[in-house]
Amino acid sequence: DEGSLFLDEIANTPYSQQGKLLRVLEEKQFEKVGASKTQHTDFRLITATNCDLAAAVNDGKFRKDLLYRINTLVIEIPPLRQRVEDIIPLANSFLAKAAKKYARPALTLAPDAHALLEAYPWPGNVRELAHVMERAQILCKREKIYSSDLGLSGAPGLIDAPPLAATSSCKKVNEPPDLRNMEQIEMELVAQRLAYFNGDATKAAESLGFSRSAFYRRLEKLKP
């Protein structure tokens, strides 16, 4: 009462319970389980979901009147794949937290790991990134984390990509290293995708896990 209530993944609320929640929001009344006395409450409601609630309404899984009651102010946070500039700062932050948690020296990311993290589509968003960085911090034995240490080699959207040059911190590599810089490798990858999709920038961007705008920003960056 007179505070804030945060409901995460509100789309997962059973349909039978949505009407009860609506009553609390509309009438500010409720009864405790097993009690008959009606109580009153006044609070600020904050909800979150990664579901399309409008689609859930059309599918009969979410009440339209409840949607209208909770969408007074909507803040849309784009998925991580559309916020490429946020990936490396977040990754470094998660590495530092994992290092502190396990009382180990903080590791750093090698350039090829940077490239893979930014190219991966992150279907699990920030939570997946946090898990990947914690795992890398635990398992890697050297001071740097390379792309092969991330466990993302079979990532969707990267299947057609040429192998990234890397020296693994967890195994020996007998092949001679690719000494091109990252911009050269990235330009080849971008050109390959554009050629594969016959110049369709939208499809090329989707295959790399980028939004169309992020893809064009990368093209501008790679121009000589």
mmCIF file of C-alpha atoms in Angstrom, residues 123-196:
data_model
loop_
_atom_site.group_PDB
_atom_site.id
_atom_site.type_symbol
_atom_site.label_atom_id
_atom_site.label_comp_id
_atom_site.label_asym_id
_atom_site.label_seq_id
_atom_site.Cartn_x
_atom_site.Cartn_y
_atom_site.Cartn_z
ATOM 1 C CA PRO A 123 17.953 -14.275 -28.613
ATOM 2 C CA GLY A 124 18.165 -14.356 -24.814
ATOM 3 C CA ASN A 125 19.051 -10.650 -24.644
ATOM 4 C CA VAL A 126 20.958 -9.283 -21.634
ATOM 5 C CA ARG A 127 20.380 -12.364 -19.476
ATOM 6 C CA GLU A 128 22.048 -14.568 -22.084
ATOM 7 C CA LEU A 129 25.002 -12.176 -22.340
ATOM 8 C CA ALA A 130 25.410 -12.232 -18.550
ATOM 9 C CA HIS A 131 25.431 -16.038 -18.541
ATOM 10 C CA VAL A 132 27.962 -16.254 -21.393
ATOM 11 C CA MET A 133 30.352 -13.825 -19.703
ATOM 12 C CA GLU A 134 30.092 -15.544 -16.317
ATOM 13 C CA ARG A 135 30.844 -18.896 -17.938
ATOM 14 C CA ALA A 136 33.831 -17.472 -19.810
ATOM 15 C CA GLN A 137 35.177 -15.847 -16.650
ATOM 16 C CA ILE A 138 35.007 -19.198 -14.845
ATOM 17 C CA LEU A 139 36.379 -21.513 -17.548
ATOM 18 C CA CYS A 140 39.135 -19.543 -19.275
ATOM 19 C CA LYS A 141 42.636 -19.918 -17.842
ATOM 20 C CA ARG A 142 44.438 -16.947 -19.403
ATOM 21 C CA GLU A 143 44.105 -13.201 -19.126
ATOM 22 C CA LYS A 144 42.087 -12.778 -22.325
ATOM 23 C CA ILE A 145 38.875 -14.308 -23.592
ATOM 24 C CA TYR A 146 38.861 -15.269 -27.281
ATOM 25 C CA SER A 147 35.893 -15.974 -29.556
ATOM 26 C CA SER A 148 36.361 -19.737 -29.220
ATOM 27 C CA ASP A 149 35.924 -19.416 -25.450
ATOM 28 C CA LEU A 150 32.420 -17.944 -25.688
ATOM 29 C CA GLY A 151 30.552 -21.045 -26.810
ATOM 30 C CA LEU A 152 28.819 -19.103 -29.606
ATOM 31 C CA SER A 153 30.469 -20.693 -32.657
ATOM 32 C CA GLY A 154 27.194 -22.278 -33.827
ATOM 33 C CA ALA A 155 25.208 -19.114 -33.236
ATOM 34 C CA PRO A 156 22.198 -18.376 -35.482
ATOM 35 C CA GLY A 157 23.098 -15.806 -38.096
ATOM 36 C CA LEU A 158 26.774 -16.758 -38.066
ATOM 37 C CA ILE A 159 26.602 -20.121 -39.805
ATOM 38 C CA ASP A 160 27.559 -18.694 -43.200
ATOM 39 C CA ALA A 161 30.295 -16.474 -41.808
ATOM 40 C CA PRO A 162 33.970 -17.255 -42.427
ATOM 41 C CA PRO A 163 35.869 -18.330 -39.313
ATOM 42 C CA LEU A 164 37.108 -15.459 -37.208
ATOM 43 C CA ALA A 165 40.830 -15.356 -36.577
ATOM 44 C CA ALA A 166 41.526 -16.405 -33.022
ATOM 45 C CA THR A 167 44.127 -17.878 -30.753
ATOM 46 C CA SER A 168 42.192 -19.877 -28.209
ATOM 47 C CA SER A 169 43.072 -19.570 -24.557
ATOM 48 C CA CYS A 170 41.826 -23.115 -23.989
ATOM 49 C CA LYS A 171 43.448 -25.073 -26.834
ATOM 50 C CA LYS A 172 46.384 -24.931 -29.218
ATOM 51 C CA VAL A 173 45.918 -23.792 -32.795
ATOM 52 C CA ASN A 174 48.259 -25.330 -35.360
ATOM 53 C CA GLU A 175 47.115 -23.306 -38.355
ATOM 54 C CA PRO A 176 48.922 -20.014 -39.086
ATOM 55 C CA PRO A 177 47.000 -17.028 -37.695
ATOM 56 C CA ASP A 178 45.011 -14.676 -39.878
ATOM 57 C CA LEU A 179 46.863 -11.389 -39.425
ATOM 58 C CA ARG A 180 44.295 -9.134 -41.049
ATOM 59 C CA ASN A 181 42.878 -6.450 -38.788
ATOM 60 C CA MET A 182 39.278 -6.658 -37.595
ATOM 61 C CA GLU A 183 38.009 -4.025 -40.026
ATOM 62 C CA GLN A 184 39.309 -6.079 -42.970
ATOM 63 C CA ILE A 185 37.687 -9.252 -41.637
ATOM 64 C CA GLU A 186 34.444 -7.438 -40.897
ATOM 65 C CA MET A 187 34.335 -5.849 -44.349
ATOM 66 C CA GLU A 188 34.756 -9.269 -45.947
ATOM 67 C CA LEU A 189 31.927 -10.672 -43.842
ATOM 68 C CA VAL A 190 29.599 -7.787 -44.677
ATOM 69 C CA ALA A 191 30.440 -8.039 -48.392
ATOM 70 C CA GLN A 192 29.859 -11.789 -48.295
ATOM 71 C CA ARG A 193 26.413 -11.396 -46.787
ATOM 72 C CA LEU A 194 25.406 -8.667 -49.245
ATOM 73 C CA ALA A 195 26.528 -10.866 -52.138
ATOM 74 C CA TYR A 196 24.708 -13.898 -50.745
#
